[in-house]
XYZ file of C-alpha atoms in Angstrom:
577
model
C 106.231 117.617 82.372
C 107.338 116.259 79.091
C 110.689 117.688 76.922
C 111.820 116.406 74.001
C 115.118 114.894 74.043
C 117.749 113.085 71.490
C 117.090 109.527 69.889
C 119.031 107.951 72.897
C 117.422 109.637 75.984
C 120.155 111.883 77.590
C 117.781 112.780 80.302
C 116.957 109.515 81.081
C 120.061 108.050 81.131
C 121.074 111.416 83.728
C 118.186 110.000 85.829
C 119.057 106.663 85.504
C 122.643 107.174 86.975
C 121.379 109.509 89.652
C 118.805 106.135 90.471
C 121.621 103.880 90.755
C 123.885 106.479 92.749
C 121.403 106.834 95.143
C 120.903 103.536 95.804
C 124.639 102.526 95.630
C 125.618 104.352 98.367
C 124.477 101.788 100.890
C 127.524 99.990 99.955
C 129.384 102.223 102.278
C 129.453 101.294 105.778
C 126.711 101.701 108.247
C 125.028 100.852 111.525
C 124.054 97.216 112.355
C 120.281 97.750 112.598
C 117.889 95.198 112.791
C 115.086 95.554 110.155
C 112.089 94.337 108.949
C 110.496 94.065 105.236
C 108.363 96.550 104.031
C 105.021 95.351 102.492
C 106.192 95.080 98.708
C 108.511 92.259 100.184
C 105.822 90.456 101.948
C 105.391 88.493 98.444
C 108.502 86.950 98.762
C 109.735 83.601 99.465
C 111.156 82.329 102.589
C 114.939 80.609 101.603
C 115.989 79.945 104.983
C 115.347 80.485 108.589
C 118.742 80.789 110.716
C 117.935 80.567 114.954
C 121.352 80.806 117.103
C 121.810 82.287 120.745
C 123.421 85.235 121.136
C 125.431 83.653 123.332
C 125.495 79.831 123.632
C 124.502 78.084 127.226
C 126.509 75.684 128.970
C 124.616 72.173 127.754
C 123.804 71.866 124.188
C 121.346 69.782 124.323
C 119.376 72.405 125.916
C 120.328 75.078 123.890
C 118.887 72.740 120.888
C 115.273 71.928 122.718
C 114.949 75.580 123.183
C 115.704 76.038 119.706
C 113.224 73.475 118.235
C 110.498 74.893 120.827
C 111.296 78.517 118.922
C 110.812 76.990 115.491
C 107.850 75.203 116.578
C 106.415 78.609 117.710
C 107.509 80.542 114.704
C 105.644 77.831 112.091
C 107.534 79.399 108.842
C 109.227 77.572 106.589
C 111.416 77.667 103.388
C 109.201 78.283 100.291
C 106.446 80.051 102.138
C 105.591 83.736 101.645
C 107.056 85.920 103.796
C 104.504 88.095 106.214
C 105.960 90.697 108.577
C 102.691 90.421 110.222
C 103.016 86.907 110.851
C 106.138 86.868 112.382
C 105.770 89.761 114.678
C 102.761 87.525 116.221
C 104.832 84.493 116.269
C 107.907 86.322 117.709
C 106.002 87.837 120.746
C 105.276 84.065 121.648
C 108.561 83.147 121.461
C 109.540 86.061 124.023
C 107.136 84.481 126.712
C 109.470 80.913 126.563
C 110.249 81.348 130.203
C 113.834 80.417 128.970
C 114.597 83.322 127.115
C 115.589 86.500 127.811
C 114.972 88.237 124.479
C 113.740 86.838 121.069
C 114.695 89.016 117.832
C 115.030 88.803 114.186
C 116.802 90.109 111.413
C 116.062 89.676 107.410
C 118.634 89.574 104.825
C 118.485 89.119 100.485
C 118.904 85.663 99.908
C 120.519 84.002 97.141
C 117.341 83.201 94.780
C 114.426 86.167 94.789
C 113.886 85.311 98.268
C 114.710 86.196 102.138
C 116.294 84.771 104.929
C 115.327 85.147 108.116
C 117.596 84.982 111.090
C 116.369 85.167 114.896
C 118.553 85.825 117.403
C 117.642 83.969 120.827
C 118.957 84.998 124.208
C 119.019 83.233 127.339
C 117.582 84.171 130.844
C 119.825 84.484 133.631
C 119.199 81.566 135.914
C 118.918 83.935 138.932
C 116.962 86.888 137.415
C 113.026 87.519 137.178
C 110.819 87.712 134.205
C 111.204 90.847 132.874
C 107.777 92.754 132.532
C 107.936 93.939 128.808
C 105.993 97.328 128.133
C 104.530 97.951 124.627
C 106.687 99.775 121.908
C 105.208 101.338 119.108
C 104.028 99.409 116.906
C 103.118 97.010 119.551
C 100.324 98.435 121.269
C 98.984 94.976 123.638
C 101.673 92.462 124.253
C 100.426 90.570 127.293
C 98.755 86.918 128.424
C 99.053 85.619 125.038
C 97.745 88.410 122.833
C 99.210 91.052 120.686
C 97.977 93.668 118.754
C 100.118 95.694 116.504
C 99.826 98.969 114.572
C 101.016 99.365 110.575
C 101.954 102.447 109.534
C 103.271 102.762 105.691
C 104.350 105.189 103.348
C 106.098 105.055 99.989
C 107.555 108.303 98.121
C 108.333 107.529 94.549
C 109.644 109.003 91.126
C 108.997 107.721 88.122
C 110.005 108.564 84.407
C 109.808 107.328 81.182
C 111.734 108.280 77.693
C 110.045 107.785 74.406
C 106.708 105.303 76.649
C 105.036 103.293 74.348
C 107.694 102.929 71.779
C 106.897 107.185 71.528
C 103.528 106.088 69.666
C 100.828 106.102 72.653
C 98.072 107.278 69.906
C 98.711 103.687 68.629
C 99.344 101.644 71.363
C 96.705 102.948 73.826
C 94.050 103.197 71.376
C 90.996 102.116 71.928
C 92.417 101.648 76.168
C 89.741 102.717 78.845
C 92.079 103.834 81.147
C 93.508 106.757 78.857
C 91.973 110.118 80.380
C 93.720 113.663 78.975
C 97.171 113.060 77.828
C 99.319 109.607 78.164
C 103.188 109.247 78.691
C 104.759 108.985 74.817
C 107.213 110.865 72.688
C 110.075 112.510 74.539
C 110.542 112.661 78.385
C 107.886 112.691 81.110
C 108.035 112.193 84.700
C 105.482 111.798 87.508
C 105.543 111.367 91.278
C 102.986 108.907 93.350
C 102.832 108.173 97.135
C 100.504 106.096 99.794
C 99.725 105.915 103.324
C 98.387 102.866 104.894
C 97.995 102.430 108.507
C 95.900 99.335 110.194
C 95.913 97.299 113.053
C 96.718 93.606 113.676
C 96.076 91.230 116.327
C 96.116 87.805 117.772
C 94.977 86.334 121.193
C 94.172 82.972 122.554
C 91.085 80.956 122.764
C 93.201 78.468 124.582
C 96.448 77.052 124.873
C 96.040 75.725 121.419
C 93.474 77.608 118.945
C 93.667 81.756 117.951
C 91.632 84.002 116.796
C 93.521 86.992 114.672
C 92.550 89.661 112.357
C 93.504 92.758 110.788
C 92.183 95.855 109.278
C 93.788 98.580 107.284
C 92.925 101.693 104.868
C 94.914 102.904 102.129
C 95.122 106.749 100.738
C 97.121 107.265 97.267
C 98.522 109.918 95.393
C 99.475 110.545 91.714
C 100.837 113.892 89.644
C 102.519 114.004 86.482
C 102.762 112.603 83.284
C 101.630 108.972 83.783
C 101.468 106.248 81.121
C 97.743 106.462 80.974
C 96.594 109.396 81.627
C 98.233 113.692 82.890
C 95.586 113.848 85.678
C 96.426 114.815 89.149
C 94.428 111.811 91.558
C 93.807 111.038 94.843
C 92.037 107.744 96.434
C 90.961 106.553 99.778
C 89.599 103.341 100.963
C 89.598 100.520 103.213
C 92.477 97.405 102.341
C 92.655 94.486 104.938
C 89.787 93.343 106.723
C 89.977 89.882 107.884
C 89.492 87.373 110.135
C 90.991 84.009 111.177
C 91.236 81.214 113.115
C 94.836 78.766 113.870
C 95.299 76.003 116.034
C 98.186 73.461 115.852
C 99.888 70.985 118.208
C 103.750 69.018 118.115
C 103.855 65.676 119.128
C 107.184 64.591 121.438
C 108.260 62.425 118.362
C 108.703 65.973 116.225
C 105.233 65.366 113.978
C 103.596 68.861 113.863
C 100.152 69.883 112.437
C 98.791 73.509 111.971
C 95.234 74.495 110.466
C 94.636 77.557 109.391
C 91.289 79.249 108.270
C 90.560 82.955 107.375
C 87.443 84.851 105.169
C 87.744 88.648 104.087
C 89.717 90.948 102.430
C 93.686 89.598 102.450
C 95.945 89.030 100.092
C 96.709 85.885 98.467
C 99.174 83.944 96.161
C 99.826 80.818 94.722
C 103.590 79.535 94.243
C 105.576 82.604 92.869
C 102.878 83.807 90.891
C 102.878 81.982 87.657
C 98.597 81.602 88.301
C 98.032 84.087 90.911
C 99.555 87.130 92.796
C 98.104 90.482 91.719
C 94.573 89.881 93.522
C 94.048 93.777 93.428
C 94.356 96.421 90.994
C 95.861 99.870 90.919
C 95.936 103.208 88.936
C 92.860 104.961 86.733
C 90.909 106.569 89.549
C 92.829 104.624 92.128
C 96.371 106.105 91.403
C 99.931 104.906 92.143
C 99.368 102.547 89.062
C 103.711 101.821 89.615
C 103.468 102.079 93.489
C 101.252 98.655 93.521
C 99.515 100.001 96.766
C 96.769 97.509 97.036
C 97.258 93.847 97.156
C 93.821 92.812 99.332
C 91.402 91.123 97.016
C 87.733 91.845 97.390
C 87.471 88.278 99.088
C 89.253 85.236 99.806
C 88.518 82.481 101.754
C 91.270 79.985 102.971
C 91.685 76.381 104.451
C 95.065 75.970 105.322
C 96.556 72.461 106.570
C 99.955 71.597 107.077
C 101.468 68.539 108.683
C 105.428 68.352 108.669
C 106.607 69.075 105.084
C 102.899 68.481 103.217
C 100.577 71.952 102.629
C 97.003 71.686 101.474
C 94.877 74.279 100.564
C 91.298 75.216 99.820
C 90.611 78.883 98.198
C 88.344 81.373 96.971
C 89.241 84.257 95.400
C 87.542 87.406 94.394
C 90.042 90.041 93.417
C 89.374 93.636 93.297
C 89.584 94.700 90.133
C 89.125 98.052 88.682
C 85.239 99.515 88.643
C 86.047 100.443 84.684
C 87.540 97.206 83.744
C 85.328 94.496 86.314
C 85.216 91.388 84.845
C 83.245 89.685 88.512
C 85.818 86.818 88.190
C 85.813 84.291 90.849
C 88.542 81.834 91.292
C 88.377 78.870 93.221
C 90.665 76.066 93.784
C 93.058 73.645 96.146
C 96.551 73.568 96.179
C 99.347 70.682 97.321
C 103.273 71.361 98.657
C 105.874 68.642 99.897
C 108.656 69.457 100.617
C 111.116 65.743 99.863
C 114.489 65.069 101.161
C 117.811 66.813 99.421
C 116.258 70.037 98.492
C 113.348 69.073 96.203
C 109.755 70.693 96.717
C 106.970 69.471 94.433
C 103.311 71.211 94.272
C 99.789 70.350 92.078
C 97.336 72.687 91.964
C 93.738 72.506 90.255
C 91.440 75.988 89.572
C 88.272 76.871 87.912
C 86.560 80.077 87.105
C 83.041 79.548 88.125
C 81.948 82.996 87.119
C 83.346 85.292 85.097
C 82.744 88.092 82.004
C 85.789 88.275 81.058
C 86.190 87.668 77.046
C 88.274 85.644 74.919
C 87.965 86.765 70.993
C 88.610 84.819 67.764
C 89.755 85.502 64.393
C 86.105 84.917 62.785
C 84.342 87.139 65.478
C 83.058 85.019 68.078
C 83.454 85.975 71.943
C 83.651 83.615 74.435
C 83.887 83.708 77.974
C 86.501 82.714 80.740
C 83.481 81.576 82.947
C 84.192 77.622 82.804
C 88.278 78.002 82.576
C 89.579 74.595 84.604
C 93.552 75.074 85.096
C 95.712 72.036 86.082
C 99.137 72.895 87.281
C 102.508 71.283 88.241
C 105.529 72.580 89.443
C 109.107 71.412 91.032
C 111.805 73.162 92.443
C 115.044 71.308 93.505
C 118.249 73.286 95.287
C 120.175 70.461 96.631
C 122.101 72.653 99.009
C 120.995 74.878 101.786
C 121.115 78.725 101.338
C 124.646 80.526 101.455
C 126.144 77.185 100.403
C 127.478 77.070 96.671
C 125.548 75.016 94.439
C 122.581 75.004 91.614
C 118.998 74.731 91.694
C 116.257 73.703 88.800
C 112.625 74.967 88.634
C 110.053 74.187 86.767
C 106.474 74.400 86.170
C 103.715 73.259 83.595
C 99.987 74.438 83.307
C 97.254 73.137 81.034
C 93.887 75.073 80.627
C 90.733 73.939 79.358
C 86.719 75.183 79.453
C 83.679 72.932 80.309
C 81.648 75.318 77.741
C 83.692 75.050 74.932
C 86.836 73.573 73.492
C 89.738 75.063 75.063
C 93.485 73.624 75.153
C 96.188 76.523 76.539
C 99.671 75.330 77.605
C 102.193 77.053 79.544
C 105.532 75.963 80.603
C 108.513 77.469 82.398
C 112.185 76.000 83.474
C 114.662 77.690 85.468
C 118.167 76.559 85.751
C 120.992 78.346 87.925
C 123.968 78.483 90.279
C 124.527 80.220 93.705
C 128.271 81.072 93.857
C 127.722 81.917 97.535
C 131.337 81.777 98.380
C 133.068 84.421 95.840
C 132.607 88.435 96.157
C 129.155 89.545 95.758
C 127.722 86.289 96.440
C 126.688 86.286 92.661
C 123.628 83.639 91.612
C 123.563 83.014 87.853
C 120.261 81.794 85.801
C 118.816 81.185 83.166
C 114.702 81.008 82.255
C 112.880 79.767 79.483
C 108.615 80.787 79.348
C 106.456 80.180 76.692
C 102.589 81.261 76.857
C 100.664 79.606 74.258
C 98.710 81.796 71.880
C 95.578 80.834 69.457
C 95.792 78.905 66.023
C 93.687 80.408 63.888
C 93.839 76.987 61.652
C 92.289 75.080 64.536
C 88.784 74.950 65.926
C 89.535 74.893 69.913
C 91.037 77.664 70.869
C 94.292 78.350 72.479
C 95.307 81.286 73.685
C 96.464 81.037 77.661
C 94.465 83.137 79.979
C 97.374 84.696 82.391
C 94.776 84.939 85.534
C 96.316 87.102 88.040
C 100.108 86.029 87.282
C 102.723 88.951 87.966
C 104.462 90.212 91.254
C 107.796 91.888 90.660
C 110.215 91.902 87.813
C 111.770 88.722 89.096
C 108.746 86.916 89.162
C 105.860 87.076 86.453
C 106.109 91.267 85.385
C 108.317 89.717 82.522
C 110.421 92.685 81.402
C 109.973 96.381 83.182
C 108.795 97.895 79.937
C 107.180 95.433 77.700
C 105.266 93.956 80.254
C 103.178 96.997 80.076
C 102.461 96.400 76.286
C 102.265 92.205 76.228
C 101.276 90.538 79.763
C 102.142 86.573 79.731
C 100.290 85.417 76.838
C 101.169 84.199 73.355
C 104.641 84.995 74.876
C 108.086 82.676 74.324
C 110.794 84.668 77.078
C 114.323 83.816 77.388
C 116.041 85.566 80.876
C 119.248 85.687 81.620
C 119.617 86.923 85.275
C 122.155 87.630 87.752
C 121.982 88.577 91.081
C 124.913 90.443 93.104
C 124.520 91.308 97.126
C 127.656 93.247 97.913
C 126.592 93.551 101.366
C 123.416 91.015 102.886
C 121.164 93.995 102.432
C 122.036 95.276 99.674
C 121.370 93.619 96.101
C 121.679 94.572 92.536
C 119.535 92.229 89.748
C 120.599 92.842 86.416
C 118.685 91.264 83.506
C 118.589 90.389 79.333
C 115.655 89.933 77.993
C 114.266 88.737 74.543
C 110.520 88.482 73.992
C 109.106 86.110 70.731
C 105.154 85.837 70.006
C 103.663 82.145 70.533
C 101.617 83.138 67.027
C 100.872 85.692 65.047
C 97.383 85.744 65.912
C 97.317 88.103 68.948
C 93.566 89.327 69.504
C 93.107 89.676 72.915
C 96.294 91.555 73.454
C 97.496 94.945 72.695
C 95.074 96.295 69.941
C 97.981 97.546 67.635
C 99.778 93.919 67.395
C 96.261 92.013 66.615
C 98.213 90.484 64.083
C 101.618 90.437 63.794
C 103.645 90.314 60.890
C 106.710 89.239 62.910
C 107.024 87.297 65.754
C 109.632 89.061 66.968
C 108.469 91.585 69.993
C 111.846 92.896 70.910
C 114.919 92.589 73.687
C 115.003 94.649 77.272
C 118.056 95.206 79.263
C 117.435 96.310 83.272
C 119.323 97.007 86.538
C 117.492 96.674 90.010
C 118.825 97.980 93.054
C 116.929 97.173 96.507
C 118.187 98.326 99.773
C 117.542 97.660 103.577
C 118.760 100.838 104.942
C 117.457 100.132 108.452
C 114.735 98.068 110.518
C 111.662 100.751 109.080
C 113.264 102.554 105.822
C 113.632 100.334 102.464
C 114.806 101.331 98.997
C 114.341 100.372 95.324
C 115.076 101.919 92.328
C 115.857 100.634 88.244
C 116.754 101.715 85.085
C 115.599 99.637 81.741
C 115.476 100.099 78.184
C 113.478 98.212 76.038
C 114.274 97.498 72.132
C 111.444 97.473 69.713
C 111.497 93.859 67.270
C 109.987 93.779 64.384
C 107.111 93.046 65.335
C 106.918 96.161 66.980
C 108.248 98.106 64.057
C 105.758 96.444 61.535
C 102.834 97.518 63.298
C 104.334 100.970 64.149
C 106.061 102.279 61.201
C 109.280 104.464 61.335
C 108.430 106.309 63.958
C 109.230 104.107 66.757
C 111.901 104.906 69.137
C 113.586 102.470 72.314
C 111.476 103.139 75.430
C 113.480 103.685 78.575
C 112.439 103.951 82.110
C 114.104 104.610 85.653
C 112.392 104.561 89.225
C 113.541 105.250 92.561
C 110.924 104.847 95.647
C 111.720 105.098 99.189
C 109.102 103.477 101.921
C 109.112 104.198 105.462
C 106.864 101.462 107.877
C 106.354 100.354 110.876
């Protein structure tokens, strides 16, 4: 599928407006629906979590005890990832508080990347009976304390590219595994990918206090078209989520609560918003939907979980599932440490080490060495003085230091993040600014330096730094500058435009992209992007962008003069359960 077009992309740029009408047109009115995220939004952070009645009772004071005994039940909170999963579970316990009526919930953008949930409580009639509440698809068992749920997921999406890989794939994919037939590159080309996942999820009592839960899934993808790897029509089936768990908790009278959580099996898993890990599985080559990031499950991961009022301690293992072609049998092991302190400020510490691993670092002279041995210690703060949907600014930052028990290692990276919420004006707009610098490797000094990005990513708003570059330099020997701005004209409907301009950390660069091994510039180039994301009810979700991406001169060193600006646009729509 691939037509040459002018210097500027005209058929882009017609696709990118048709991407950004489609998507607009939630703006006009519509039914209140209550909705639920899909699964590309269960990485996201929880900002708030609003509980009111419906319609208040007569004494407040009971009104607020049922409250607290709903948030006790829930056991989410602000700065945890989101899980639709989760929630359903901990929603069909609230139902069964013999004061209640009803328990529902509704999810909305919120003001910073994340969500906010609000659950709508309704009282019981002092005079009328428990109601007996059949099952409704997806709920297939809702009764004496356990619940088992059905997932049923599919995505539909177009993607296209102008002028991919600068329109010189022959250089920037040489020597790249996954290229089979004929890549995305000069002029226009377009494919289409879908998935279908469907699973089942459950929870039931041991007794009043400890659960047993679990979940299984299988995934089948679909890709046609001209991708950026490879022109080959694919199809892939196999099995996602398959995990088990135990939770148990208790709340004192005095408001102290504890929960302990452990699971083993395939799940996903992430750490803070990414910066270390997020992508624990990998997609496209035989796989397919390489955009569609269909799989999230790593191979293994095994979890401690313990959380007592506003502290969070963890104990991992992680085993992603890479690719077969590109396995490098990492293992990833590590704890982490939350608080959440008083006016808005959340501090974290984390500690990780690679015990086993063949994936390679390279220097200048030669030599390979090995990730096995990589120890990561990590720090990071986030302060937002006031609550969600209040105006006001918040700061973020975060600082990692890597080193290797076989060799001498010192890798640095740092972030800071500083914005404001204007929650009260039209669009609810939420300003920022981010600073990121990856280090890379000094060829002039003997340890080596060059930071080892893990499994950092997620969305564009997270670690994917940049729509289009990010798919020719992933976060290291990186220096980012983002502006950002978020817009919701309506809660469920958000637009994230961004300016980016990308820098090399050095001009040593082996280990990245084989075409900028060594730069002559550090100077990678500037992207400008629009995102569009819409709740269009409780089960149908969609996204869709447009970006273009300016070649630096870094870029144009190693390329010549026949680079061009690579622009992209994407619209998906998903449909769950």
């Amino acid at each position: 599928m691939r037509i040459r077009v002018s210097k500027f992309g005209g058929r882009a740029i017609r696709l990118a407006l048709l991407t950004l009408a489609l998507v607009s047109i939630s703006i006009a009115p519509g039914p209140a629906i209550a909705q639920g995220l899909v699964e590309s939004e269960n990485r996201v952070m929880i900002e708030a979590i609003h509980i009111r009645f419906t319609e208040p009772g007569s004494d407040p004071a009971i009104d607020r005890r049922i409250e607290d005994k709903v948030r006790t039940t829930i056991a989410m909170f602000p700065r945890e990832r989101f899980s639709r999963e989760i929630l359903d579970f901990a929603m069909s316990r609230a139902r069964r508080i013999p004061e209640l009526s009803d328990a529902a919930y509704d999810v909305t953008f919120g003001e910073a990347g994340g969500v906010v949930i609000d659950v709508a409580l309704t009282h019981r009639a002092a005079a009328s009976p428990e109601q007996v509440r059949l099952p409704r698809f997806p709920t297939l068992y809702d009764a004496s304390g356990a619940y088992l749920k059905a997932k049923v997921e599919a995505l539909g999406m177009y993607y296209a590219n102008n002028d991919a890989w600068y329109g010189r794939p022959d250089a920037m994919l040489a020597g790249n595994p996954l290229v089979v037939g004929e890549p995305a590159g000069r002029g226009y080309d377009a494919w289409v990918e879908s998935y279908l996942h469907v699973g089942l999820y459950g929870i039931a009592p041991i007794n009043d206090t400890l659960f047993v839960y679990g979940g299984g899934s299988a995934i089948s993808t679909f890709s046609k078209g001209q991708e950026l790897f490879t022109d080959k029509t694919r199809s892939y089936g196999a099995v996602e989520d398959a995990y088990a768990g135990l939770i148990t908790g208790r709340a004192s009278e005095d408001g102290d609560r504890w929960v302990l959580n452990v699971s083993v099996g395939r799940q996903k898993f992430a750490l803070g918003d990414g910066f270390l890990i997020v992508n624990t599985a990998a997609n496209g080559e035989n796989r397919a939907a390489l955009q569609a990031n269909a799989r999230w499950a790593a191979d293994f991961v095994g979890l401690v979980q313990f959380r007592y009022n506003n502290t969070k301690a963890e104990l991992f293992r992680v085993d992603p599932d890479e690719l077969p072609i590109l396995d490098t049998k990492t293992v990833i092991a590590g704890i982490n440490v939350e608080t959440e302190w008083h006016l808005g400020l959340k501090t974290a510490f984390s500690y990780l080490e690679v015990p086993s691993s063949t994936f390679g670092y390279f220097l200048s002279d030669g030599t390979r060495l090995s990730r096995d041995g990589l120890r990561v210690y990590d720090v990071r703060a986030r302060w937002q003085p006031r609550p969600t949907g209040v105006p006001g600014p918040f700061v973020a930052g975060e600082l990692a230091v890597q080193n290797n028990r076989r060799f001498s290692m010192h890798a640095v990276a740092y972030q800071g993040e500083l914005g404001y919420a204007f929650a009260d004006r039209t669009w609810a707009p939420t300003l920022s600014y981010r600073f990121a610098r990856f280090s890379g490797d000094d060829a002039d000094t003997e340890r080596y330096e060059r930071w080892d990005p893990l499994l950092s990513g997620g969305n564009g708003e997270q670690w994917v730094q940049g729509i289009n570059h990010f798919k020719v330099v992933q976060d290291s020997n990186l220096v980012t500058h983002r502006l950002q701005l978020r817009l919701r004209p309506r809660p469920k409907f958000e637009l994230v435009p961004q300016a980016w301009v990308f820098r090399a950390d050095s001009p040593l660069n082996l280990g990245g992209n084989q075409a900028l091994s060594f730069l002559q510039s550090r100077d990678y180039g500037t992207e400008l992007n629009i995102t569009g994301k819409v709740f269009w009810s409780r089960h149908l979700y969609m996204h869709g962008h447009v970006a273009v991406t300016f070649p630096g001169q870094a870029i144009k060193h190693a390329l010549g003069d026949s680079q061009s600006n690579w622009w992209s646009s994407m619209l998906f729509i998903r449909y769950a359960y």
